[in-house]
Amino acid sequence: MFLEKIKSPEDLKKIPEKNLSVLSGEIRQKIIDTVNKNGGHMASNLGIVELTVALHRVFNSPQDAIIFDVSHQSYAHKLLTGRYEEFGTIRQQGGLSGFTRINESSHDYFDAGHASSSISSALGLLTAWELQGRNDKVVAVIGDGALTGGMAFEALSHAGQLSRNLIVILNDNKMSISKNTGSISRYLSRLTVTKPYQNIRQKLDRMIDAIPYFNRKIGKFIYRFKRGLKGLLLTNNLFVDLGFEYVGPLDGHNIAQMEKMLKKVKKLPRPVVVHVVTKKGKGYAPAEAHPENFHGIAPAVQGNKKESGKSFTAAFSEKMIKLGEKDKKICAITAAMAMGTGLEEFSRLYPKRFFDVGIAEEHAVTFAGGLAAGGLLPVCAIYSTFMQRSVDQVIEDLALQKRHAVLVLDRAGAVANDGETHQGIFDIALFKNVPGVTIMSPVSQKDLSACMDYALYQCEGPVILRWAKSNCPKEEKAFSQKIESGKGIYLKSKNSDSSEKAKKILLTGTPSLYPELLKAQKLLIADGYQADLYLLRFIKPFDVEYFSSIAAMYQALLFVEDGVERGSIAEELALVLKERKEFSKIKTGISAFPDDFVANGSRDEILRAQLLDGEGIYIRAKDLLSARRK
């Protein structure tokens, strides 16, 4: 076995070329076995194996930097850079990340997780190195999907302007290249990367530069002539127009071909795009046949444990289908996440009113504002962590202009296994202080349906609905309390003790933590306390007077939030009550995420580590009840 003997890329370079296909097979099998057990990104990692092998054989990592966009496809990279022994811990608490992480290896230059940033990061790193006299190479590996993000084009434009020898690998695993175009492209690529061609080009440039006064005009003419000639032969080649050399398309599963071309590319003095065509799910029949189903898969279920109930995502999907049938003004928008956000069936039934804008969250939000301006009812569904990219658009293009659009934030709060870059713990703090924004959080499937109706037909301006990646709890009669602006859902325990001697505490929390709050409530009641719940159906606006009338009946108030404490609704409410004289004797506390990032772990493990699970909330509540008032 070759793979287990590789401790660094230097070991990889010693393997004879004839054995590389065997090595690639070993890498694939390791990925398949591990991902089937731990969950993770399957298809994209299987598709990039040979490309990763070729890159590490040609370049000298970590002296040369290989930067993976998003980096969810970096599993082969991890296996080839000394992490084979630890690979079985990937995406587990305390184990390897499913993405590149600086603290894991010197071969990982950036913490990645969101799309379209690799070219910007790579260009900045290369520029810093060159200014310090360092001549090592920087390679950015970006997929055709991530190239839909505007940030990637901004970086390409700047790289062409700086004209530094940045190497961009375009991993194309979706587009089909026709034979004729491919043949012409390969021929021109071989021509443009040859040493004689580059020597002639450099000598011509130096000759033009040496002519006094006329050099600028003649130089511009020669530049335009060369670009025009390439544009004529390479029809619609955006990369050439931006100032890059273009190489490809190459067979992304032919290591020998890629190595030969990458060795030539290393010698280029200008920025270059190497177009590589790969097949998602390569080597694993189920993933090859349905790569969309194997993009990210859940870990294997251990024993007989099985989740029951419908997820919030599925409940949203059903509601959107009903809304689409009932109201032709309803439109749905997503940023390359139709399946993940629950809009796939809507897209099939109402294709003219469904818009997948690619990995372009900023555009998605502003586009929603444009639809609203035209009299439609846009529902824009984006993961909470990716919505961070659209803060300015929510402020400028929705709130400021009072555009009525509904923004659905899936994966709010703790998100399992994907680590720091995918947690949905910042949305409340980011959007709570934006004027004119309504923020709601449903507790169950029926409540989600009611909140959607309210957001679409009873509100003005932008409305944010947030829920966790979890299953809807069992329906309770109390969940159907009428929706009134700013008011939450008050759940009084059946075992309430109205006597003055009873120790009473009100657990106030975001609805996505209802199962944890309910468990804490039961534990407190078992200990003889009176514990009631107040679920924050509305995070903004918030009816302080209504809440105060309830809170005044308790000795202690614990605010529990699945977001960061700083800037939270919990922090705001605790401060508001503290300033009121009638609450001077009531103890208040906050349980939320600290001012830090959250690493790998299941949702339960993440909540437990932050004392936001049922046991943790129970312990925090008991401590609050027993603490002396300062």
Tab-separated table of N, CA and C in Angstrom, residues 268-419:
chain	number	residue	atom	x	y	z
A	268	LEU	N	6.031	30.315	-16.341
A	268	LEU	CA	5.412	31.522	-16.910
A	268	LEU	C	5.626	32.726	-16.007
A	269	PRO	N	5.906	33.884	-16.576
A	269	PRO	CA	6.100	35.087	-15.766
A	269	PRO	C	4.811	35.871	-15.536
A	270	ARG	N	3.698	35.377	-16.047
A	270	ARG	CA	2.431	36.097	-15.978
A	270	ARG	C	1.362	35.235	-15.301
A	271	PRO	N	0.237	35.842	-14.935
A	271	PRO	CA	-0.846	35.040	-14.346
A	271	PRO	C	-1.418	34.075	-15.375
A	272	VAL	N	-1.819	32.900	-14.917
A	272	VAL	CA	-2.313	31.882	-15.830
A	272	VAL	C	-3.482	31.128	-15.214
A	273	VAL	N	-4.460	30.811	-16.040
A	273	VAL	CA	-5.570	29.955	-15.642
A	273	VAL	C	-5.387	28.602	-16.315
A	274	VAL	N	-5.338	27.542	-15.519
A	274	VAL	CA	-5.240	26.184	-16.035
A	274	VAL	C	-6.615	25.528	-15.878
A	275	HIS	N	-7.233	25.252	-17.006
A	275	HIS	CA	-8.600	24.720	-17.022
A	275	HIS	C	-8.524	23.197	-17.008
A	276	VAL	N	-9.012	22.594	-15.932
A	276	VAL	CA	-8.952	21.145	-15.754
A	276	VAL	C	-10.376	20.599	-15.645
A	277	VAL	N	-10.682	19.595	-16.433
A	277	VAL	CA	-12.020	18.989	-16.419
A	277	VAL	C	-11.982	17.706	-15.600
A	278	THR	N	-12.793	17.625	-14.562
A	278	THR	CA	-12.853	16.445	-13.702
A	278	THR	C	-14.293	15.948	-13.612
A	279	LYS	N	-14.453	14.750	-13.089
A	279	LYS	CA	-15.786	14.168	-12.927
A	279	LYS	C	-16.080	14.001	-11.455
A	280	LYS	N	-17.127	14.639	-10.994
A	280	LYS	CA	-17.527	14.502	-9.593
A	280	LYS	C	-17.875	13.051	-9.276
A	281	GLY	N	-17.414	12.598	-8.119
A	281	GLY	CA	-17.728	11.240	-7.700
A	281	GLY	C	-16.908	10.173	-8.387
A	282	LYS	N	-15.848	10.565	-9.111
A	282	LYS	CA	-15.031	9.641	-9.898
A	282	LYS	C	-14.620	8.409	-9.083
A	283	GLY	N	-14.865	7.227	-9.657
A	283	GLY	CA	-14.439	5.986	-9.035
A	283	GLY	C	-15.429	5.369	-8.071
A	284	TYR	N	-16.571	6.035	-7.858
A	284	TYR	CA	-17.584	5.504	-6.945
A	284	TYR	C	-18.924	5.626	-7.657
A	285	ALA	N	-19.425	4.516	-8.177
A	285	ALA	CA	-20.578	4.518	-9.077
A	285	ALA	C	-21.776	5.322	-8.573
A	286	PRO	N	-22.206	5.153	-7.318
A	286	PRO	CA	-23.365	5.933	-6.856
A	286	PRO	C	-23.133	7.445	-6.930
A	287	ALA	N	-21.907	7.874	-6.586
A	287	ALA	CA	-21.594	9.308	-6.610
A	287	ALA	C	-21.434	9.825	-8.032
A	288	GLU	N	-20.932	9.004	-8.931
A	288	GLU	CA	-20.819	9.408	-10.331
A	288	GLU	C	-22.199	9.589	-10.945
A	289	ALA	N	-23.111	8.690	-10.613
A	289	ALA	CA	-24.462	8.734	-11.186
A	289	ALA	C	-25.276	9.897	-10.637
A	290	HIS	N	-25.103	10.182	-9.344
A	290	HIS	CA	-25.878	11.258	-8.702
A	290	HIS	C	-24.967	12.107	-7.812
A	291	PRO	N	-24.077	12.895	-8.412
A	291	PRO	CA	-23.133	13.680	-7.619
A	291	PRO	C	-23.800	14.679	-6.684
A	292	GLU	N	-24.994	15.165	-7.077
A	292	GLU	CA	-25.685	16.129	-6.221
A	292	GLU	C	-26.099	15.496	-4.897
A	293	ASN	N	-26.357	14.189	-4.905
A	293	ASN	CA	-26.750	13.500	-3.671
A	293	ASN	C	-25.556	13.149	-2.793
A	294	PHE	N	-24.364	13.232	-3.363
A	294	PHE	CA	-23.158	12.869	-2.621
A	294	PHE	C	-22.245	14.076	-2.419
A	295	HIS	N	-22.792	15.277	-2.582
A	295	HIS	CA	-21.992	16.475	-2.300
A	295	HIS	C	-21.596	16.476	-0.833
A	296	GLY	N	-22.592	16.401	0.024
A	296	GLY	CA	-22.351	16.273	1.460
A	296	GLY	C	-23.297	15.227	2.010
A	297	ILE	N	-22.746	14.218	2.687
A	297	ILE	CA	-23.607	13.163	3.217
A	297	ILE	C	-23.497	13.109	4.730
A	298	ALA	N	-24.550	12.627	5.354
A	298	ALA	CA	-24.592	12.528	6.809
A	298	ALA	C	-23.793	11.317	7.276
A	299	PRO	N	-23.305	11.345	8.507
A	299	PRO	CA	-22.583	10.184	9.035
A	299	PRO	C	-23.507	8.995	9.201
A	300	ALA	N	-22.923	7.805	9.194
A	300	ALA	CA	-23.705	6.590	9.378
A	300	ALA	C	-24.361	6.596	10.748
A	301	VAL	N	-25.616	6.102	10.806
A	301	VAL	CA	-26.337	6.025	12.072
A	301	VAL	C	-25.804	4.855	12.885
A	302	GLN	N	-25.437	5.111	14.125
A	302	GLN	CA	-24.895	4.069	14.988
A	302	GLN	C	-26.024	3.349	15.724
A	303	GLY	N	-25.947	2.014	15.755
A	303	GLY	CA	-26.939	1.241	16.504
A	303	GLY	C	-28.328	1.408	15.929
A	304	ASN	N	-29.314	1.500	16.823
A	304	ASN	CA	-30.706	1.632	16.385
A	304	ASN	C	-31.226	3.055	16.521
A	305	LYS	N	-30.323	3.974	16.834
A	305	LYS	CA	-30.741	5.364	17.031
A	305	LYS	C	-31.154	5.979	15.691
A	306	LYS	N	-32.329	6.538	15.669
A	306	LYS	CA	-32.821	7.143	14.441
A	306	LYS	C	-33.668	8.358	14.773
A	307	GLU	N	-33.368	9.473	14.064
A	307	GLU	CA	-34.134	10.685	14.301
A	307	GLU	C	-35.534	10.539	13.722
A	308	SER	N	-36.501	11.074	14.417
A	308	SER	CA	-37.874	11.037	13.925
A	308	SER	C	-38.380	12.456	13.763
A	309	GLY	N	-39.460	12.597	13.043
A	309	GLY	CA	-40.034	13.916	12.853
A	309	GLY	C	-39.524	14.579	11.592
A	310	LYS	N	-40.238	15.615	11.186
A	310	LYS	CA	-39.905	16.343	9.969
A	310	LYS	C	-38.952	17.488	10.291
A	311	SER	N	-37.987	17.703	9.432
A	311	SER	CA	-37.040	18.794	9.658
A	311	SER	C	-37.694	20.135	9.333
A	312	PHE	N	-37.143	21.205	9.869
A	312	PHE	CA	-37.650	22.542	9.549
A	312	PHE	C	-37.489	22.810	8.055
A	313	THR	N	-36.403	22.313	7.468
A	313	THR	CA	-36.178	22.499	6.036
A	313	THR	C	-37.281	21.847	5.219
A	314	ALA	N	-37.669	20.617	5.591
A	314	ALA	CA	-38.743	19.916	4.889
A	314	ALA	C	-40.086	20.614	5.091
A	315	ALA	N	-40.307	21.124	6.300
A	315	ALA	CA	-41.554	21.846	6.582
A	315	ALA	C	-41.637	23.122	5.741
A	316	PHE	N	-40.520	23.799	5.604
A	316	PHE	CA	-40.462	25.004	4.771
A	316	PHE	C	-40.735	24.653	3.313
A	317	SER	N	-40.157	23.543	2.865
A	317	SER	CA	-40.356	23.100	1.489
A	317	SER	C	-41.841	22.904	1.198
A	318	GLU	N	-42.543	22.217	2.083
A	318	GLU	CA	-43.974	21.971	1.904
A	318	GLU	C	-44.769	23.274	1.894
A	319	LYS	N	-44.402	24.168	2.774
A	319	LYS	CA	-45.109	25.449	2.851
A	319	LYS	C	-44.914	26.267	1.582
A	320	MET	N	-43.698	26.272	1.055
A	320	MET	CA	-43.425	27.037	-0.156
A	320	MET	C	-44.213	26.506	-1.350
A	321	ILE	N	-44.375	25.202	-1.424
A	321	ILE	CA	-45.151	24.600	-2.518
A	321	ILE	C	-46.611	25.066	-2.440
A	322	LYS	N	-47.164	25.073	-1.235
A	322	LYS	CA	-48.545	25.527	-1.045
A	322	LYS	C	-48.686	27.017	-1.371
A	323	LEU	N	-47.692	27.796	-0.938
A	323	LEU	CA	-47.727	29.234	-1.219
A	323	LEU	C	-47.627	29.503	-2.726
A	324	GLY	N	-46.735	28.744	-3.383
A	324	GLY	CA	-46.551	28.920	-4.818
A	324	GLY	C	-47.797	28.594	-5.612
A	325	GLU	N	-48.548	27.601	-5.160
A	325	GLU	CA	-49.784	27.212	-5.829
A	325	GLU	C	-50.880	28.257	-5.608
A	326	LYS	N	-50.895	28.807	-4.409
A	326	LYS	CA	-51.954	29.738	-4.022
A	326	LYS	C	-51.728	31.149	-4.567
A	327	ASP	N	-50.473	31.591	-4.587
A	327	ASP	CA	-50.161	32.994	-4.890
A	327	ASP	C	-49.077	33.063	-5.958
A	328	LYS	N	-49.431	33.570	-7.134
A	328	LYS	CA	-48.493	33.638	-8.251
A	328	LYS	C	-47.469	34.762	-8.093
A	329	LYS	N	-47.597	35.539	-7.035
A	329	LYS	CA	-46.585	36.565	-6.768
A	329	LYS	C	-45.394	36.002	-5.990
A	330	ILE	N	-45.562	34.816	-5.439
A	330	ILE	CA	-44.488	34.206	-4.647
A	330	ILE	C	-43.354	33.761	-5.558
A	331	CYS	N	-42.144	34.213	-5.267
A	331	CYS	CA	-40.935	33.793	-5.973
A	331	CYS	C	-39.933	33.261	-4.963
A	332	ALA	N	-39.111	32.328	-5.390
A	332	ALA	CA	-38.097	31.751	-4.511
A	332	ALA	C	-36.708	31.980	-5.087
A	333	ILE	N	-35.773	32.334	-4.205
A	333	ILE	CA	-34.385	32.605	-4.605
A	333	ILE	C	-33.462	31.820	-3.684
A	334	THR	N	-32.412	31.257	-4.252
A	334	THR	CA	-31.383	30.638	-3.426
A	334	THR	C	-30.029	30.830	-4.092
A	335	ALA	N	-28.965	30.633	-3.326
A	335	ALA	CA	-27.598	30.812	-3.822
A	335	ALA	C	-26.905	29.452	-3.873
A	336	ALA	N	-27.207	28.686	-4.923
A	336	ALA	CA	-26.598	27.369	-5.154
A	336	ALA	C	-26.953	26.351	-4.077
A	337	MET	N	-28.079	26.561	-3.391
A	337	MET	CA	-28.467	25.658	-2.309
A	337	MET	C	-29.940	25.276	-2.404
A	338	ALA	N	-30.414	24.937	-3.591
A	338	ALA	CA	-31.827	24.593	-3.760
A	338	ALA	C	-32.202	23.388	-2.909
A	339	MET	N	-31.371	22.356	-2.917
A	339	MET	CA	-31.676	21.161	-2.146
A	339	MET	C	-31.504	21.421	-0.659
A	340	GLY	N	-30.419	22.054	-0.282
A	340	GLY	CA	-30.135	22.281	1.134
A	340	GLY	C	-31.145	23.156	1.833
A	341	THR	N	-31.729	24.111	1.109
A	341	THR	CA	-32.698	25.022	1.724
A	341	THR	C	-34.141	24.546	1.578
A	342	GLY	N	-34.352	23.456	0.825
A	342	GLY	CA	-35.703	22.919	0.679
A	342	GLY	C	-36.489	23.487	-0.486
A	343	LEU	N	-35.807	24.068	-1.470
A	343	LEU	CA	-36.508	24.695	-2.584
A	343	LEU	C	-36.478	23.872	-3.869
A	344	GLU	N	-35.937	22.670	-3.814
A	344	GLU	CA	-35.803	21.864	-5.021
A	344	GLU	C	-37.162	21.543	-5.645
A	345	GLU	N	-38.126	21.136	-4.836
A	345	GLU	CA	-39.442	20.791	-5.369
A	345	GLU	C	-40.163	22.026	-5.900
A	346	PHE	N	-39.997	23.158	-5.232
A	346	PHE	CA	-40.582	24.408	-5.724
A	346	PHE	C	-40.008	24.730	-7.099
A	347	SER	N	-38.694	24.532	-7.263
A	347	SER	CA	-38.051	24.831	-8.545
A	347	SER	C	-38.603	23.957	-9.661
A	348	ARG	N	-38.988	22.723	-9.331
A	348	ARG	CA	-39.533	21.813	-10.332
A	348	ARG	C	-40.964	22.197	-10.714
A	349	LEU	N	-41.746	22.592	-9.711
A	349	LEU	CA	-43.154	22.910	-9.951
A	349	LEU	C	-43.354	24.308	-10.536
A	350	TYR	N	-42.509	25.249	-10.145
A	350	TYR	CA	-42.672	26.642	-10.575
A	350	TYR	C	-41.345	27.197	-11.087
A	351	PRO	N	-40.823	26.627	-12.171
A	351	PRO	CA	-39.487	27.006	-12.648
A	351	PRO	C	-39.344	28.476	-13.026
A	352	LYS	N	-40.428	29.096	-13.504
A	352	LYS	CA	-40.337	30.499	-13.907
A	352	LYS	C	-40.262	31.437	-12.708
A	353	ARG	N	-40.652	30.922	-11.540
A	353	ARG	CA	-40.616	31.767	-10.335
A	353	ARG	C	-39.531	31.315	-9.354
A	354	PHE	N	-38.628	30.491	-9.843
A	354	PHE	CA	-37.498	30.039	-9.023
A	354	PHE	C	-36.195	30.535	-9.638
A	355	PHE	N	-35.296	31.049	-8.764
A	355	PHE	CA	-34.040	31.613	-9.251
A	355	PHE	C	-32.880	31.125	-8.388
A	356	ASP	N	-32.021	30.321	-8.993
A	356	ASP	CA	-30.768	29.936	-8.335
A	356	ASP	C	-29.688	30.822	-8.931
A	357	VAL	N	-29.176	31.758	-8.142
A	357	VAL	CA	-28.252	32.769	-8.653
A	357	VAL	C	-26.792	32.319	-8.591
A	358	GLY	N	-26.554	31.063	-8.176
A	358	GLY	CA	-25.175	30.629	-7.997
A	358	GLY	C	-24.650	31.111	-6.660
A	359	ILE	N	-23.352	30.972	-6.472
A	359	ILE	CA	-22.765	31.358	-5.184
A	359	ILE	C	-22.591	32.879	-5.165
A	360	ALA	N	-23.711	33.561	-5.006
A	360	ALA	CA	-23.740	35.018	-5.098
A	360	ALA	C	-24.792	35.558	-4.138
A	361	GLU	N	-24.525	35.411	-2.841
A	361	GLU	CA	-25.506	35.789	-1.827
A	361	GLU	C	-25.839	37.279	-1.857
A	362	GLU	N	-24.843	38.110	-2.138
A	362	GLU	CA	-25.103	39.554	-2.195
A	362	GLU	C	-26.107	39.863	-3.293
A	363	HIS	N	-25.872	39.292	-4.465
A	363	HIS	CA	-26.793	39.501	-5.581
A	363	HIS	C	-28.176	38.947	-5.252
A	364	ALA	N	-28.232	37.796	-4.583
A	364	ALA	CA	-29.518	37.179	-4.259
A	364	ALA	C	-30.404	38.141	-3.473
A	365	VAL	N	-29.825	38.804	-2.476
A	365	VAL	CA	-30.595	39.712	-1.624
A	365	VAL	C	-31.027	40.961	-2.393
A	366	THR	N	-30.105	41.550	-3.142
A	366	THR	CA	-30.453	42.748	-3.905
A	366	THR	C	-31.443	42.417	-5.019
A	367	PHE	N	-31.283	41.257	-5.630
A	367	PHE	CA	-32.232	40.777	-6.638
A	367	PHE	C	-33.624	40.633	-6.037
A	368	ALA	N	-33.680	40.142	-4.799
A	368	ALA	CA	-34.964	40.035	-4.095
A	368	ALA	C	-35.587	41.412	-3.918
A	369	GLY	N	-34.743	42.399	-3.614
A	369	GLY	CA	-35.243	43.770	-3.493
A	369	GLY	C	-35.820	44.274	-4.799
A	370	GLY	N	-35.185	43.906	-5.914
A	370	GLY	CA	-35.698	44.304	-7.219
A	370	GLY	C	-37.027	43.641	-7.533
A	371	LEU	N	-37.158	42.350	-7.194
A	371	LEU	CA	-38.430	41.656	-7.391
A	371	LEU	C	-39.537	42.313	-6.568
A	372	ALA	N	-39.184	42.685	-5.329
A	372	ALA	CA	-40.168	43.348	-4.459
A	372	ALA	C	-40.586	44.691	-5.036
A	373	ALA	N	-39.623	45.416	-5.588
A	373	ALA	CA	-39.932	46.711	-6.191
A	373	ALA	C	-40.880	46.553	-7.373
A	374	GLY	N	-40.830	45.387	-8.012
A	374	GLY	CA	-41.702	45.119	-9.146
A	374	GLY	C	-43.042	44.535	-8.771
A	375	GLY	N	-43.316	44.430	-7.465
A	375	GLY	CA	-44.628	43.989	-7.018
A	375	GLY	C	-44.764	42.522	-6.694
A	376	LEU	N	-43.642	41.779	-6.670
A	376	LEU	CA	-43.696	40.366	-6.326
A	376	LEU	C	-43.380	40.143	-4.849
A	377	LEU	N	-43.529	38.898	-4.390
A	377	LEU	CA	-43.249	38.538	-3.001
A	377	LEU	C	-42.079	37.554	-2.973
A	378	PRO	N	-40.857	38.048	-2.914
A	378	PRO	CA	-39.695	37.162	-2.958
A	378	PRO	C	-39.384	36.525	-1.611
A	379	VAL	N	-39.059	35.223	-1.653
A	379	VAL	CA	-38.585	34.492	-0.484
A	379	VAL	C	-37.177	34.014	-0.816
A	380	CYS	N	-36.211	34.542	-0.105
A	380	CYS	CA	-34.799	34.261	-0.393
A	380	CYS	C	-34.245	33.361	0.709
A	381	ALA	N	-33.911	32.106	0.358
A	381	ALA	CA	-33.466	31.125	1.342
A	381	ALA	C	-31.953	30.910	1.249
A	382	ILE	N	-31.250	31.233	2.332
A	382	ILE	CA	-29.784	31.150	2.383
A	382	ILE	C	-29.390	30.640	3.765
A	383	TYR	N	-28.346	29.827	3.838
A	383	TYR	CA	-27.852	29.393	5.143
A	383	TYR	C	-27.431	30.607	5.969
A	384	SER	N	-27.634	30.520	7.274
A	384	SER	CA	-27.280	31.631	8.163
A	384	SER	C	-25.823	32.066	7.989
A	385	THR	N	-24.903	31.090	7.915
A	385	THR	CA	-23.488	31.442	7.819
A	385	THR	C	-23.150	32.170	6.525
A	386	PHE	N	-23.869	31.847	5.427
A	386	PHE	CA	-23.603	32.510	4.158
A	386	PHE	C	-24.316	33.859	4.065
A	387	MET	N	-25.336	34.046	4.875
A	387	MET	CA	-26.053	35.317	4.890
A	387	MET	C	-25.164	36.430	5.434
A	388	GLN	N	-24.112	36.057	6.136
A	388	GLN	CA	-23.161	37.049	6.648
A	388	GLN	C	-22.593	37.897	5.515
A	389	ARG	N	-22.535	37.327	4.324
A	389	ARG	CA	-21.962	38.032	3.180
A	389	ARG	C	-22.862	39.161	2.676
A	390	SER	N	-24.100	39.181	3.126
A	390	SER	CA	-25.074	40.101	2.540
A	390	SER	C	-25.564	41.160	3.515
A	391	VAL	N	-24.775	41.450	4.523
A	391	VAL	CA	-25.197	42.446	5.516
A	391	VAL	C	-25.452	43.795	4.857
A	392	ASP	N	-24.529	44.237	4.014
A	392	ASP	CA	-24.698	45.547	3.365
A	392	ASP	C	-25.935	45.574	2.485
A	393	GLN	N	-26.203	44.457	1.789
A	393	GLN	CA	-27.361	44.425	0.898
A	393	GLN	C	-28.672	44.464	1.681
A	394	VAL	N	-28.711	43.816	2.844
A	394	VAL	CA	-29.912	43.876	3.683
A	394	VAL	C	-30.154	45.309	4.145
A	395	ILE	N	-29.056	45.979	4.502
A	395	ILE	CA	-29.185	47.368	4.989
A	395	ILE	C	-29.570	48.313	3.855
A	396	GLU	N	-28.774	48.316	2.778
A	396	GLU	CA	-28.925	49.317	1.717
A	396	GLU	C	-30.072	49.013	0.750
A	397	ASP	N	-30.192	47.753	0.346
A	397	ASP	CA	-31.097	47.425	-0.748
A	397	ASP	C	-32.460	46.911	-0.300
A	398	LEU	N	-32.585	46.578	0.992
A	398	LEU	CA	-33.879	46.155	1.511
A	398	LEU	C	-34.396	47.114	2.578
A	399	ALA	N	-33.692	47.198	3.706
A	399	ALA	CA	-34.200	47.968	4.851
A	399	ALA	C	-34.341	49.449	4.542
A	400	LEU	N	-33.305	50.040	3.997
A	400	LEU	CA	-33.331	51.480	3.716
A	400	LEU	C	-34.471	51.846	2.769
A	401	GLN	N	-34.737	50.959	1.808
A	401	GLN	CA	-35.769	51.238	0.812
A	401	GLN	C	-37.124	50.613	1.161
A	402	LYS	N	-37.164	49.990	2.348
A	402	LYS	CA	-38.413	49.374	2.827
A	402	LYS	C	-38.961	48.348	1.836
A	403	ARG	N	-38.059	47.544	1.261
A	403	ARG	CA	-38.485	46.507	0.323
A	403	ARG	C	-38.989	45.288	1.089
A	404	HIS	N	-40.146	44.812	0.700
A	404	HIS	CA	-40.762	43.689	1.405
A	404	HIS	C	-40.278	42.373	0.805
A	405	ALA	N	-39.289	41.779	1.443
A	405	ALA	CA	-38.761	40.484	1.042
A	405	ALA	C	-38.594	39.629	2.286
A	406	VAL	N	-38.807	38.332	2.146
A	406	VAL	CA	-38.638	37.405	3.270
A	406	VAL	C	-37.319	36.662	3.093
A	407	LEU	N	-36.455	36.771	4.087
A	407	LEU	CA	-35.150	36.116	4.067
A	407	LEU	C	-35.184	34.939	5.022
A	408	VAL	N	-35.041	33.748	4.483
A	408	VAL	CA	-35.093	32.528	5.287
A	408	VAL	C	-33.674	32.071	5.593
A	409	LEU	N	-33.333	32.000	6.869
A	409	LEU	CA	-32.000	31.609	7.306
A	409	LEU	C	-32.045	30.190	7.865
A	410	ASP	N	-31.744	29.236	7.009
A	410	ASP	CA	-31.617	27.852	7.442
A	410	ASP	C	-30.278	27.693	8.157
A	411	ARG	N	-30.117	26.608	8.921
A	411	ARG	CA	-28.870	26.304	9.645
A	411	ARG	C	-28.495	27.422	10.621
A	412	ALA	N	-29.476	28.032	11.290
A	412	ALA	CA	-29.177	29.025	12.320
A	412	ALA	C	-28.736	28.298	13.595
A	413	GLY	N	-27.928	28.983	14.405
A	413	GLY	CA	-27.455	28.376	15.649
A	413	GLY	C	-26.329	27.392	15.413
A	414	ALA	N	-26.260	26.370	16.267
A	414	ALA	CA	-25.185	25.374	16.188
A	414	ALA	C	-25.370	24.485	14.963
A	415	VAL	N	-24.283	24.319	14.191
A	415	VAL	CA	-24.308	23.485	12.987
A	415	VAL	C	-23.277	22.371	13.147
A	416	ALA	N	-23.712	21.156	12.903
A	416	ALA	CA	-22.875	19.986	13.175
A	416	ALA	C	-21.749	19.804	12.174
A	417	ASN	N	-20.570	19.454	12.693
A	417	ASN	CA	-19.456	18.841	11.969
A	417	ASN	C	-18.667	19.705	10.990
A	418	ASP	N	-19.190	20.827	10.563
A	418	ASP	CA	-18.469	21.629	9.576
A	418	ASP	C	-17.572	22.700	10.192
A	419	GLY	N	-17.588	22.819	11.500
A	419	GLY	CA	-16.615	23.671	12.169
A	419	GLY	C	-16.908	25.154	12.150
